[in-house]
Amino acid sequence: MTHLVLAPMEGLVDWRVRQLLSATGGFDLCVTEFIRVSQNLFPAHVFYRYCPELLQGGKTASGTPVLVQLMGHDPELMGENAAFAASLGAPGIDINFGCPSKTVNKREAGASLLKCPDNLFNIISAVRRAVPDHVPVSAKIRLGYADKELYLDNARAVEAAGAQHLTVHARTKVEGYKPPAHWEYLARIRAAISIPMTGNGEIWSVADYAKCRDISGCDSFMLGRGAIAAPDIANRIKAYDVGQTLAKQSWSVVLTMLLTYIDLMVADDATENHQAGRIKQWVAMIRKGHDQAADCFDQIKRIRDIGELRAKLSEDRDNPENQRQNDQIAAE
Ligand SMILES: Cc1cc2nc3c(=O)[nH]c(=O)nc-3n(C[C@H](O)[C@H](O)[C@H](O)COP(=O)(O)O)c2cc1C
């Protein structure tokens, strides 16, 4: 059975989104947003903020394990932080070598480390040494920084440093998030290493998944924006694998999930200033997965008050036209 991972997405996939999407089903693993390691050993509360799941055995409420992702350039400091995260109960440590952010890359972290495979080797080896044997260490890379010249060397460095798993976002840093993702490179990397590998990039539908699987030969995939746009995509992929076709979630089911997201945010003051922004950002991305999201976004894009936003989304969910469509989907 295909293994599906919910992608780490800074500013987008927090513990609430992990909770909602893992409860929707189909995901086998989640990864936190990156924790930027630059100067010191973080206190426990920082790890709990990024990964409150550490307080419940390192799993989401529905039982999906959550890896803690670290990003930084100093091998020893990365090792110390990884060891501490492991001592707090992280079920695994993932290391980010893919972040394209200008600030991060200026400080030699994220994707800029791909310019030299030794960088990957040194950081991963230090983390592997620092973390107890039973805690897996994994790395997430892109195909390169400016070009793809080093993609195999980088993948081999990840394996040689002792990582248990590699995830490859099939684009260079310079290619950013622009389609296409180069799935054919995933097959070449798989052939060059013997640790398990997850393919990532530009899977927005079950058809994309099937094509990526055929081209890459991977049996594990990470879903990022596609899972935000269509929160049930992992379930539909799993159904496809066993020869079934699951109807796409109706718009009113998606709205119910968004309303739960609001409830989770409102119950947790920490993000008060960002609440409306987070919802609008999510609805904007759902436009790619659900036609009704475009109208909804137009209606909410100027709303700043979370209560008003909640009322608008509830009204839309209870709209008889959306309910009718819901029944129609259920009957299909
Ligand atoms: C807003 C945003 C934030 C991201 N944050 C992270 C991150 O914190 N760590 C990471 O490894 N990748 C991060 N990524 C990259 C994704 O995990 C994924 O590799 C990328 O979006 C490609 O997959 P997709 O085409 O399925 O979206 C981020 C991507 C986006 C769009």
mmCIF file of C-alpha atoms and ligand atoms in Angstrom:
data_model
loop_
_atom_site.group_PDB
_atom_site.id
_atom_site.type_symbol
_atom_site.label_atom_id
_atom_site.label_comp_id
_atom_site.label_asym_id
_atom_site.label_seq_id
_atom_site.Cartn_x
_atom_site.Cartn_y
_atom_site.Cartn_z
ATOM 1 C CA MET A 1 0.000 0.000 0.000
ATOM 2 C CA THR A 2 1.262 3.453 -0.883
ATOM 3 C CA HIS A 3 2.676 5.462 2.008
ATOM 4 C CA LEU A 4 1.447 9.066 2.162
ATOM 5 C CA VAL A 5 3.047 11.937 4.025
ATOM 6 C CA LEU A 6 1.484 15.319 4.723
ATOM 7 C CA ALA A 7 4.120 17.880 3.707
ATOM 8 C CA PRO A 8 5.624 20.336 6.164
ATOM 9 C CA MET A 9 4.448 23.818 5.169
ATOM 10 C CA GLU A 10 5.591 26.778 7.200
ATOM 11 C CA GLY A 11 2.792 29.217 7.991
ATOM 12 C CA LEU A 12 0.208 26.811 6.610
ATOM 13 C CA VAL A 13 0.344 23.347 8.139
ATOM 14 C CA ASP A 14 0.314 23.784 11.904
ATOM 15 C CA TRP A 15 -0.845 21.186 14.460
ATOM 16 C CA ARG A 16 -4.477 22.094 13.802
ATOM 17 C CA VAL A 17 -4.207 21.412 10.082
ATOM 18 C CA ARG A 18 -2.309 18.196 10.842
ATOM 19 C CA GLN A 19 -5.095 17.191 13.219
ATOM 20 C CA LEU A 20 -7.839 17.923 10.669
ATOM 21 C CA LEU A 21 -6.130 16.314 7.688
ATOM 22 C CA SER A 22 -4.935 13.254 9.545
ATOM 23 C CA ALA A 23 -8.489 12.780 10.898
ATOM 24 C CA THR A 24 -9.822 13.067 7.340
ATOM 25 C CA GLY A 25 -7.699 10.005 6.638
ATOM 26 C CA GLY A 26 -5.157 8.491 4.285
ATOM 27 C CA PHE A 27 -1.997 10.034 5.732
ATOM 28 C CA ASP A 28 0.596 7.763 7.343
ATOM 29 C CA LEU A 29 2.971 10.467 8.529
ATOM 30 C CA CYS A 30 3.179 14.216 9.148
ATOM 31 C CA VAL A 31 6.163 16.549 9.479
ATOM 32 C CA THR A 32 6.243 19.822 11.442
ATOM 33 C CA GLU A 33 7.015 23.179 9.868
ATOM 34 C CA PHE A 34 10.772 23.726 9.991
ATOM 35 C CA ILE A 35 12.322 24.856 13.267
ATOM 36 C CA ARG A 36 15.181 27.176 12.354
ATOM 37 C CA VAL A 37 18.298 26.244 14.346
ATOM 38 C CA SER A 38 20.808 29.064 14.183
ATOM 39 C CA GLN A 39 22.361 29.946 17.523
ATOM 40 C CA ASN A 40 21.403 27.872 20.481
ATOM 41 C CA LEU A 41 19.693 24.896 21.991
ATOM 42 C CA PHE A 42 16.004 25.706 22.089
ATOM 43 C CA PRO A 43 14.083 25.295 25.335
ATOM 44 C CA ALA A 44 11.329 22.684 25.449
ATOM 45 C CA HIS A 45 8.509 25.200 24.952
ATOM 46 C CA VAL A 46 9.775 25.998 21.440
ATOM 47 C CA PHE A 47 9.513 22.344 20.421
ATOM 48 C CA TYR A 48 6.077 22.082 22.034
ATOM 49 C CA ARG A 49 4.930 25.179 20.163
ATOM 50 C CA TYR A 50 5.867 23.708 16.777
ATOM 51 C CA CYS A 51 4.920 20.196 17.750
ATOM 52 C CA PRO A 52 2.349 20.053 20.558
ATOM 53 C CA GLU A 53 1.863 16.438 19.483
ATOM 54 C CA LEU A 54 5.035 15.736 21.537
ATOM 55 C CA LEU A 55 2.730 15.960 24.566
ATOM 56 C CA GLN A 56 0.619 13.099 23.194
ATOM 57 C CA GLY A 57 3.275 10.573 22.201
ATOM 58 C CA GLY A 58 4.417 12.388 19.063
ATOM 59 C CA LYS A 59 1.146 11.632 17.244
ATOM 60 C CA THR A 60 -1.832 13.620 16.029
ATOM 61 C CA ALA A 61 -5.139 13.103 17.854
ATOM 62 C CA SER A 62 -6.028 10.394 15.341
ATOM 63 C CA GLY A 63 -2.694 8.608 15.814
ATOM 64 C CA THR A 64 -0.528 9.735 12.877
ATOM 65 C CA PRO A 65 3.149 10.152 13.882
ATOM 66 C CA VAL A 66 4.655 13.629 13.477
ATOM 67 C CA LEU A 67 8.358 14.083 12.681
ATOM 68 C CA VAL A 68 10.082 17.189 14.019
ATOM 69 C CA GLN A 69 11.791 19.069 11.202
ATOM 70 C CA LEU A 70 14.966 21.072 11.856
ATOM 71 C CA MET A 71 16.760 23.434 9.517
ATOM 72 C CA GLY A 72 20.228 24.857 10.115
ATOM 73 C CA HIS A 73 23.839 24.767 9.012
ATOM 74 C CA ASP A 74 25.816 24.015 12.185
ATOM 75 C CA PRO A 75 26.187 20.226 12.540
ATOM 76 C CA GLU A 76 26.821 20.215 16.305
ATOM 77 C CA LEU A 77 23.974 22.601 17.100
ATOM 78 C CA MET A 78 21.645 20.639 14.841
ATOM 79 C CA GLY A 79 22.708 17.467 16.690
ATOM 80 C CA GLU A 80 22.050 19.010 20.115
ATOM 81 C CA ASN A 81 18.598 20.243 19.128
ATOM 82 C CA ALA A 82 17.752 16.943 17.473
ATOM 83 C CA ALA A 83 18.793 14.997 20.563
ATOM 84 C CA PHE A 84 16.639 17.248 22.739
ATOM 85 C CA ALA A 85 13.620 16.889 20.426
ATOM 86 C CA ALA A 86 14.113 13.114 20.552
ATOM 87 C CA SER A 87 14.250 13.226 24.363
ATOM 88 C CA LEU A 88 10.896 15.050 24.313
ATOM 89 C CA GLY A 89 9.419 12.136 22.375
ATOM 90 C CA ALA A 90 9.814 13.040 18.686
ATOM 91 C CA PRO A 91 9.167 9.830 16.699
ATOM 92 C CA GLY A 92 11.792 10.967 14.192
ATOM 93 C CA ILE A 93 13.910 13.920 13.123
ATOM 94 C CA ASP A 94 13.676 15.314 9.612
ATOM 95 C CA ILE A 95 16.271 17.743 8.268
ATOM 96 C CA ASN A 96 15.307 20.434 5.767
ATOM 97 C CA PHE A 97 17.627 21.003 2.811
ATOM 98 C CA GLY A 98 14.980 22.455 0.540
ATOM 99 C CA CYS A 99 13.841 25.811 1.853
ATOM 100 C CA PRO A 100 14.131 28.444 -0.895
ATOM 101 C CA SER A 101 13.678 31.502 1.385
ATOM 102 C CA LYS A 102 16.185 34.274 0.611
ATOM 103 C CA THR A 103 16.910 35.066 4.260
ATOM 104 C CA VAL A 104 17.462 31.428 5.127
ATOM 105 C CA ASN A 105 19.713 30.811 2.115
ATOM 106 C CA LYS A 106 21.782 33.928 2.767
ATOM 107 C CA ARG A 107 22.663 32.389 6.129
ATOM 108 C CA GLU A 108 23.670 29.100 4.487
ATOM 109 C CA ALA A 109 20.740 26.939 5.485
ATOM 110 C CA GLY A 110 17.940 25.224 3.605
ATOM 111 C CA ALA A 111 18.489 24.693 -0.116
ATOM 112 C CA SER A 112 21.813 26.557 -0.310
ATOM 113 C CA LEU A 113 23.419 23.594 1.473
ATOM 114 C CA LEU A 114 22.721 21.517 -1.652
ATOM 115 C CA LYS A 115 25.626 23.285 -3.356
ATOM 116 C CA CYS A 116 28.010 20.924 -1.583
ATOM 117 C CA PRO A 117 27.118 17.292 -0.680
ATOM 118 C CA ASP A 118 29.594 17.442 2.246
ATOM 119 C CA ASN A 119 27.241 19.920 3.940
ATOM 120 C CA LEU A 120 24.499 17.325 3.939
ATOM 121 C CA PHE A 121 26.866 14.584 5.039
ATOM 122 C CA ASN A 122 28.244 16.602 7.965
ATOM 123 C CA ILE A 123 24.881 17.763 9.286
ATOM 124 C CA ILE A 124 23.126 14.417 8.928
ATOM 125 C CA SER A 125 26.062 12.500 10.474
ATOM 126 C CA ALA A 126 26.105 14.840 13.470
ATOM 127 C CA VAL A 127 22.357 14.477 13.957
ATOM 128 C CA ARG A 128 22.546 10.706 13.511
ATOM 129 C CA ARG A 129 25.317 10.479 16.138
ATOM 130 C CA ALA A 130 23.412 12.674 18.588
ATOM 131 C CA VAL A 131 20.046 10.948 18.368
ATOM 132 C CA PRO A 132 19.384 7.518 19.922
ATOM 133 C CA ASP A 133 19.509 4.632 17.437
ATOM 134 C CA HIS A 134 15.798 3.858 17.687
ATOM 135 C CA VAL A 135 14.836 7.375 16.506
ATOM 136 C CA PRO A 136 14.924 7.592 12.690
ATOM 137 C CA VAL A 137 16.668 10.495 10.993
ATOM 138 C CA SER A 138 15.489 11.602 7.563
ATOM 139 C CA ALA A 139 16.320 14.383 5.121
ATOM 140 C CA LYS A 140 14.298 16.394 2.632
ATOM 141 C CA ILE A 141 16.137 17.724 -0.398
ATOM 142 C CA ARG A 142 15.440 19.373 -3.735
ATOM 143 C CA LEU A 143 17.141 18.360 -6.996
ATOM 144 C CA GLY A 144 19.742 21.058 -6.507
ATOM 145 C CA TYR A 145 20.218 24.765 -5.987
ATOM 146 C CA ALA A 146 20.681 26.499 -9.370
ATOM 147 C CA ASP A 147 20.938 23.321 -11.472
ATOM 148 C CA LYS A 148 20.565 19.564 -11.114
ATOM 149 C CA GLU A 149 24.238 18.665 -11.416
ATOM 150 C CA LEU A 150 24.619 17.338 -7.861
ATOM 151 C CA TYR A 151 21.290 15.589 -7.378
ATOM 152 C CA LEU A 152 22.752 12.073 -7.198
ATOM 153 C CA ASP A 153 25.755 13.145 -5.111
ATOM 154 C CA ASN A 154 23.451 14.826 -2.626
ATOM 155 C CA ALA A 155 21.184 11.781 -2.385
ATOM 156 C CA ARG A 156 24.198 9.509 -1.885
ATOM 157 C CA ALA A 157 25.542 11.845 0.821
ATOM 158 C CA VAL A 158 22.231 11.545 2.688
ATOM 159 C CA GLU A 159 22.494 7.761 2.633
ATOM 160 C CA ALA A 160 26.218 7.674 3.490
ATOM 161 C CA ALA A 161 25.618 9.909 6.517
ATOM 162 C CA GLY A 162 23.286 7.302 7.984
ATOM 163 C CA ALA A 163 19.827 8.743 7.317
ATOM 164 C CA GLN A 164 17.040 6.174 7.333
ATOM 165 C CA HIS A 165 14.903 7.942 4.764
ATOM 166 C CA LEU A 166 15.072 10.530 2.001
ATOM 167 C CA THR A 167 12.322 12.778 0.639
ATOM 168 C CA VAL A 168 12.932 14.495 -2.680
ATOM 169 C CA HIS A 169 11.017 17.551 -3.862
ATOM 170 C CA ALA A 170 11.557 17.128 -7.593
ATOM 171 C CA ARG A 171 12.637 20.683 -8.424
ATOM 172 C CA THR A 172 15.687 22.856 -7.836
ATOM 173 C CA LYS A 173 15.673 25.832 -5.488
ATOM 174 C CA VAL A 174 15.672 28.170 -8.469
ATOM 175 C CA GLU A 175 12.625 26.403 -9.911
ATOM 176 C CA GLY A 176 10.802 27.299 -6.699
ATOM 177 C CA TYR A 177 7.253 25.964 -6.873
ATOM 178 C CA LYS A 178 6.860 26.396 -10.619
ATOM 179 C CA PRO A 179 5.463 23.405 -12.535
ATOM 180 C CA PRO A 180 6.522 20.937 -13.677
ATOM 181 C CA ALA A 181 8.069 18.794 -10.966
ATOM 182 C CA HIS A 182 10.661 16.531 -12.595
ATOM 183 C CA TRP A 183 9.359 13.135 -11.508
ATOM 184 C CA GLU A 184 11.748 11.270 -13.826
ATOM 185 C CA TYR A 185 14.639 12.317 -11.556
ATOM 186 C CA LEU A 186 12.970 10.504 -8.665
ATOM 187 C CA ALA A 187 13.401 7.190 -10.493
ATOM 188 C CA ARG A 188 17.094 7.904 -11.072
ATOM 189 C CA ILE A 189 17.664 8.715 -7.404
ATOM 190 C CA ARG A 190 15.809 5.574 -6.312
ATOM 191 C CA ALA A 191 18.134 3.519 -8.483
ATOM 192 C CA ALA A 192 21.221 5.158 -6.935
ATOM 193 C CA ILE A 193 20.437 4.667 -3.230
ATOM 194 C CA SER A 194 19.133 1.847 -1.094
ATOM 195 C CA ILE A 195 17.311 3.701 1.702
ATOM 196 C CA PRO A 196 13.558 4.197 1.276
ATOM 197 C CA MET A 197 12.515 7.318 -0.562
ATOM 198 C CA THR A 198 9.460 9.548 -0.785
ATOM 199 C CA GLY A 199 8.673 11.499 -3.941
ATOM 200 C CA ASN A 200 7.233 14.995 -3.743
ATOM 201 C CA GLY A 201 6.033 17.766 -5.991
ATOM 202 C CA GLU A 202 2.969 18.814 -7.979
ATOM 203 C CA ILE A 203 0.542 16.059 -6.994
ATOM 204 C CA TRP A 204 -2.854 17.782 -7.071
ATOM 205 C CA SER A 205 -5.131 14.890 -8.006
ATOM 206 C CA VAL A 206 -5.422 11.122 -8.026
ATOM 207 C CA ALA A 207 -4.477 11.233 -11.724
ATOM 208 C CA ASP A 208 -1.277 13.169 -10.894
ATOM 209 C CA TYR A 209 -0.485 10.590 -8.215
ATOM 210 C CA ALA A 210 -0.926 7.697 -10.647
ATOM 211 C CA LYS A 211 1.305 9.407 -13.208
ATOM 212 C CA CYS A 212 3.975 10.292 -10.655
ATOM 213 C CA ARG A 213 3.953 6.709 -9.356
ATOM 214 C CA ASP A 214 4.368 5.330 -12.888
ATOM 215 C CA ILE A 215 7.205 7.686 -13.773
ATOM 216 C CA SER A 216 9.060 7.609 -10.451
ATOM 217 C CA GLY A 217 8.400 4.035 -9.331
ATOM 218 C CA CYS A 218 8.092 5.392 -5.772
ATOM 219 C CA ASP A 219 5.740 3.792 -3.253
ATOM 220 C CA SER A 220 5.771 6.742 -0.885
ATOM 221 C CA PHE A 221 4.608 10.275 -1.691
ATOM 222 C CA MET A 222 4.485 13.571 0.124
ATOM 223 C CA LEU A 223 1.510 15.827 -0.602
ATOM 224 C CA GLY A 224 1.741 19.567 0.025
ATOM 225 C CA ARG A 225 -0.437 22.157 -1.676
ATOM 226 C CA GLY A 226 -2.575 19.406 -3.212
ATOM 227 C CA ALA A 227 -3.643 18.306 0.264
ATOM 228 C CA ILE A 228 -4.519 21.849 1.288
ATOM 229 C CA ALA A 229 -6.562 22.350 -1.890
ATOM 230 C CA ALA A 230 -8.312 18.986 -1.558
ATOM 231 C CA PRO A 231 -8.131 17.814 2.060
ATOM 232 C CA ASP A 232 -9.439 14.317 1.234
ATOM 233 C CA ILE A 233 -6.905 13.601 -1.524
ATOM 234 C CA ALA A 234 -4.977 11.063 0.571
ATOM 235 C CA ASN A 235 -8.159 9.037 1.154
ATOM 236 C CA ARG A 236 -8.981 9.074 -2.532
ATOM 237 C CA ILE A 237 -5.455 7.943 -3.435
ATOM 238 C CA LYS A 238 -5.671 5.057 -0.972
ATOM 239 C CA ALA A 239 -9.050 4.054 -2.431
ATOM 240 C CA TYR A 240 -7.643 4.236 -5.970
ATOM 241 C CA ASP A 241 -4.855 1.868 -4.910
ATOM 242 C CA VAL A 242 -7.424 -0.814 -4.107
ATOM 243 C CA GLY A 243 -9.407 -0.243 -7.292
ATOM 244 C CA GLN A 244 -12.105 2.006 -5.831
ATOM 245 C CA THR A 245 -13.192 5.514 -6.735
ATOM 246 C CA LEU A 246 -14.128 7.740 -3.822
ATOM 247 C CA ALA A 247 -16.252 10.808 -4.561
ATOM 248 C CA LYS A 248 -14.542 14.072 -3.728
ATOM 249 C CA GLN A 249 -15.565 15.672 -0.423
ATOM 250 C CA SER A 250 -18.437 18.093 -0.914
ATOM 251 C CA TRP A 251 -17.897 21.807 -0.422
ATOM 252 C CA SER A 252 -20.054 21.804 2.703
ATOM 253 C CA VAL A 253 -17.883 19.083 4.276
ATOM 254 C CA VAL A 254 -14.842 21.238 3.513
ATOM 255 C CA LEU A 255 -16.589 24.219 5.106
ATOM 256 C CA THR A 256 -17.342 22.167 8.227
ATOM 257 C CA MET A 257 -13.629 21.395 8.453
ATOM 258 C CA LEU A 258 -12.746 25.087 8.072
ATOM 259 C CA LEU A 259 -15.214 25.937 10.840
ATOM 260 C CA THR A 260 -13.541 23.376 13.098
ATOM 261 C CA TYR A 261 -10.217 24.990 12.242
ATOM 262 C CA ILE A 262 -11.610 28.324 13.411
ATOM 263 C CA ASP A 263 -12.793 26.727 16.665
ATOM 264 C CA LEU A 264 -9.343 25.274 17.269
ATOM 265 C CA MET A 265 -7.703 28.641 16.619
ATOM 266 C CA VAL A 266 -10.136 30.574 18.770
ATOM 267 C CA ALA A 267 -9.557 28.146 21.641
ATOM 268 C CA ASP A 268 -5.848 28.945 21.416
ATOM 269 C CA ASP A 269 -5.037 32.644 21.752
ATOM 270 C CA ALA A 270 -1.515 32.244 20.413
ATOM 271 C CA THR A 271 -2.467 32.982 16.814
ATOM 272 C CA GLU A 272 -5.177 35.564 17.471
ATOM 273 C CA ASN A 273 -3.721 38.124 15.087
ATOM 274 C CA HIS A 274 -3.455 35.687 12.230
ATOM 275 C CA GLN A 275 -6.734 33.818 12.541
ATOM 276 C CA ALA A 276 -8.658 35.447 9.692
ATOM 277 C CA GLY A 277 -5.551 35.479 7.502
ATOM 278 C CA ARG A 278 -4.995 31.752 7.985
ATOM 279 C CA ILE A 279 -8.575 30.933 6.951
ATOM 280 C CA LYS A 280 -8.434 33.216 3.912
ATOM 281 C CA GLN A 281 -5.110 31.686 2.878
ATOM 282 C CA TRP A 282 -6.603 28.208 3.106
ATOM 283 C CA VAL A 283 -9.772 29.112 1.189
ATOM 284 C CA ALA A 284 -7.603 30.749 -1.480
ATOM 285 C CA MET A 285 -5.717 27.472 -1.923
ATOM 286 C CA ILE A 286 -8.914 25.401 -1.964
ATOM 287 C CA ARG A 287 -9.919 27.304 -5.136
ATOM 288 C CA LYS A 288 -7.700 24.858 -6.959
ATOM 289 C CA GLY A 289 -9.638 21.876 -5.582
ATOM 290 C CA HIS A 290 -13.239 23.146 -5.309
ATOM 291 C CA ASP A 291 -15.054 25.488 -7.707
ATOM 292 C CA GLN A 292 -17.203 27.030 -4.945
ATOM 293 C CA ALA A 293 -14.114 28.242 -3.085
ATOM 294 C CA ALA A 294 -13.598 31.041 -5.655
ATOM 295 C CA ASP A 295 -16.950 32.679 -4.824
ATOM 296 C CA CYS A 296 -16.430 32.112 -1.142
ATOM 297 C CA PHE A 297 -12.984 33.718 -1.268
ATOM 298 C CA ASP A 298 -14.393 36.791 -3.023
ATOM 299 C CA GLN A 299 -16.941 37.152 -0.261
ATOM 300 C CA ILE A 300 -14.517 36.778 2.637
ATOM 301 C CA LYS A 301 -11.324 38.369 1.351
ATOM 302 C CA ARG A 302 -11.935 41.689 3.090
ATOM 303 C CA ILE A 303 -13.216 40.267 6.380
ATOM 304 C CA ARG A 304 -10.788 40.633 9.263
ATOM 305 C CA ASP A 305 -12.915 39.639 12.203
ATOM 306 C CA ILE A 306 -12.849 35.930 12.926
ATOM 307 C CA GLY A 307 -16.448 35.947 14.243
ATOM 308 C CA GLU A 308 -17.700 37.546 11.045
ATOM 309 C CA LEU A 309 -15.705 35.080 8.996
ATOM 310 C CA ARG A 310 -17.160 32.201 10.970
ATOM 311 C CA ALA A 311 -20.705 33.479 10.388
ATOM 312 C CA LYS A 312 -20.075 33.798 6.645
ATOM 313 C CA LEU A 313 -18.670 30.293 6.306
ATOM 314 C CA SER A 314 -21.554 28.848 8.388
ATOM 315 C CA GLU A 315 -24.064 30.627 6.171
ATOM 316 C CA ASP A 316 -22.378 29.201 3.088
ATOM 317 C CA ARG A 317 -22.325 25.702 4.580
ATOM 318 C CA ASP A 318 -26.025 25.872 5.461
ATOM 319 C CA ASN A 319 -26.981 27.244 2.049
ATOM 320 C CA PRO A 320 -29.589 24.797 0.661
ATOM 321 C CA GLU A 321 -27.795 24.711 -2.710
ATOM 322 C CA ASN A 322 -24.597 23.445 -1.056
ATOM 323 C CA GLN A 323 -26.590 20.979 1.033
ATOM 324 C CA ARG A 324 -28.318 19.696 -2.120
ATOM 325 C CA GLN A 325 -24.971 19.148 -3.780
ATOM 326 C CA ASN A 326 -23.807 17.332 -0.670
ATOM 327 C CA ASP A 327 -26.727 14.880 -0.889
ATOM 328 C CA GLN A 328 -26.068 14.411 -4.581
ATOM 329 C CA ILE A 329 -22.421 13.482 -3.954
ATOM 330 C CA ALA A 330 -23.437 11.106 -1.168
ATOM 331 C CA ALA A 331 -25.895 9.383 -3.497
ATOM 332 C CA GLU A 332 -23.369 8.904 -6.323
HETATM 333 C C1 LIG B 1 3.882 27.860 2.059
HETATM 334 C C2 LIG B 1 4.860 26.726 2.013
HETATM 335 C C3 LIG B 1 5.623 26.444 3.126
HETATM 336 C C4 LIG B 1 6.550 25.379 3.109
HETATM 337 N N1 LIG B 1 7.249 25.089 4.245
HETATM 338 C C5 LIG B 1 8.096 24.000 4.275
HETATM 339 C C6 LIG B 1 8.766 23.600 5.473
HETATM 340 O O1 LIG B 1 8.591 24.197 6.547
HETATM 341 N N2 LIG B 1 9.606 22.551 5.392
HETATM 342 C C7 LIG B 1 9.802 21.841 4.228
HETATM 343 O O2 LIG B 1 10.584 20.894 4.205
HETATM 344 N N3 LIG B 1 9.167 22.200 3.095
HETATM 345 C C8 LIG B 1 8.310 23.234 3.093
HETATM 346 N N4 LIG B 1 7.622 23.539 1.960
HETATM 347 C C9 LIG B 1 7.748 22.680 0.767
HETATM 348 C C10 LIG B 1 6.678 21.565 0.777
HETATM 349 O O3 LIG B 1 6.853 20.691 1.866
HETATM 350 C C11 LIG B 1 6.706 20.750 -0.533
HETATM 351 O O4 LIG B 1 7.979 20.196 -0.660
HETATM 352 C C12 LIG B 1 6.400 21.622 -1.753
HETATM 353 O O5 LIG B 1 5.260 22.430 -1.538
HETATM 354 C C13 LIG B 1 6.190 20.757 -2.999
HETATM 355 O O6 LIG B 1 5.111 19.899 -2.821
HETATM 356 P P1 LIG B 1 3.663 20.210 -3.478
HETATM 357 O O7 LIG B 1 3.899 20.468 -4.939
HETATM 358 O O8 LIG B 1 2.879 18.938 -3.178
HETATM 359 O O9 LIG B 1 3.122 21.411 -2.779
HETATM 360 C C14 LIG B 1 6.711 24.600 1.941
HETATM 361 C C15 LIG B 1 5.942 24.906 0.813
HETATM 362 C C16 LIG B 1 5.030 25.941 0.836
HETATM 363 C C17 LIG B 1 4.206 26.229 -0.402
#
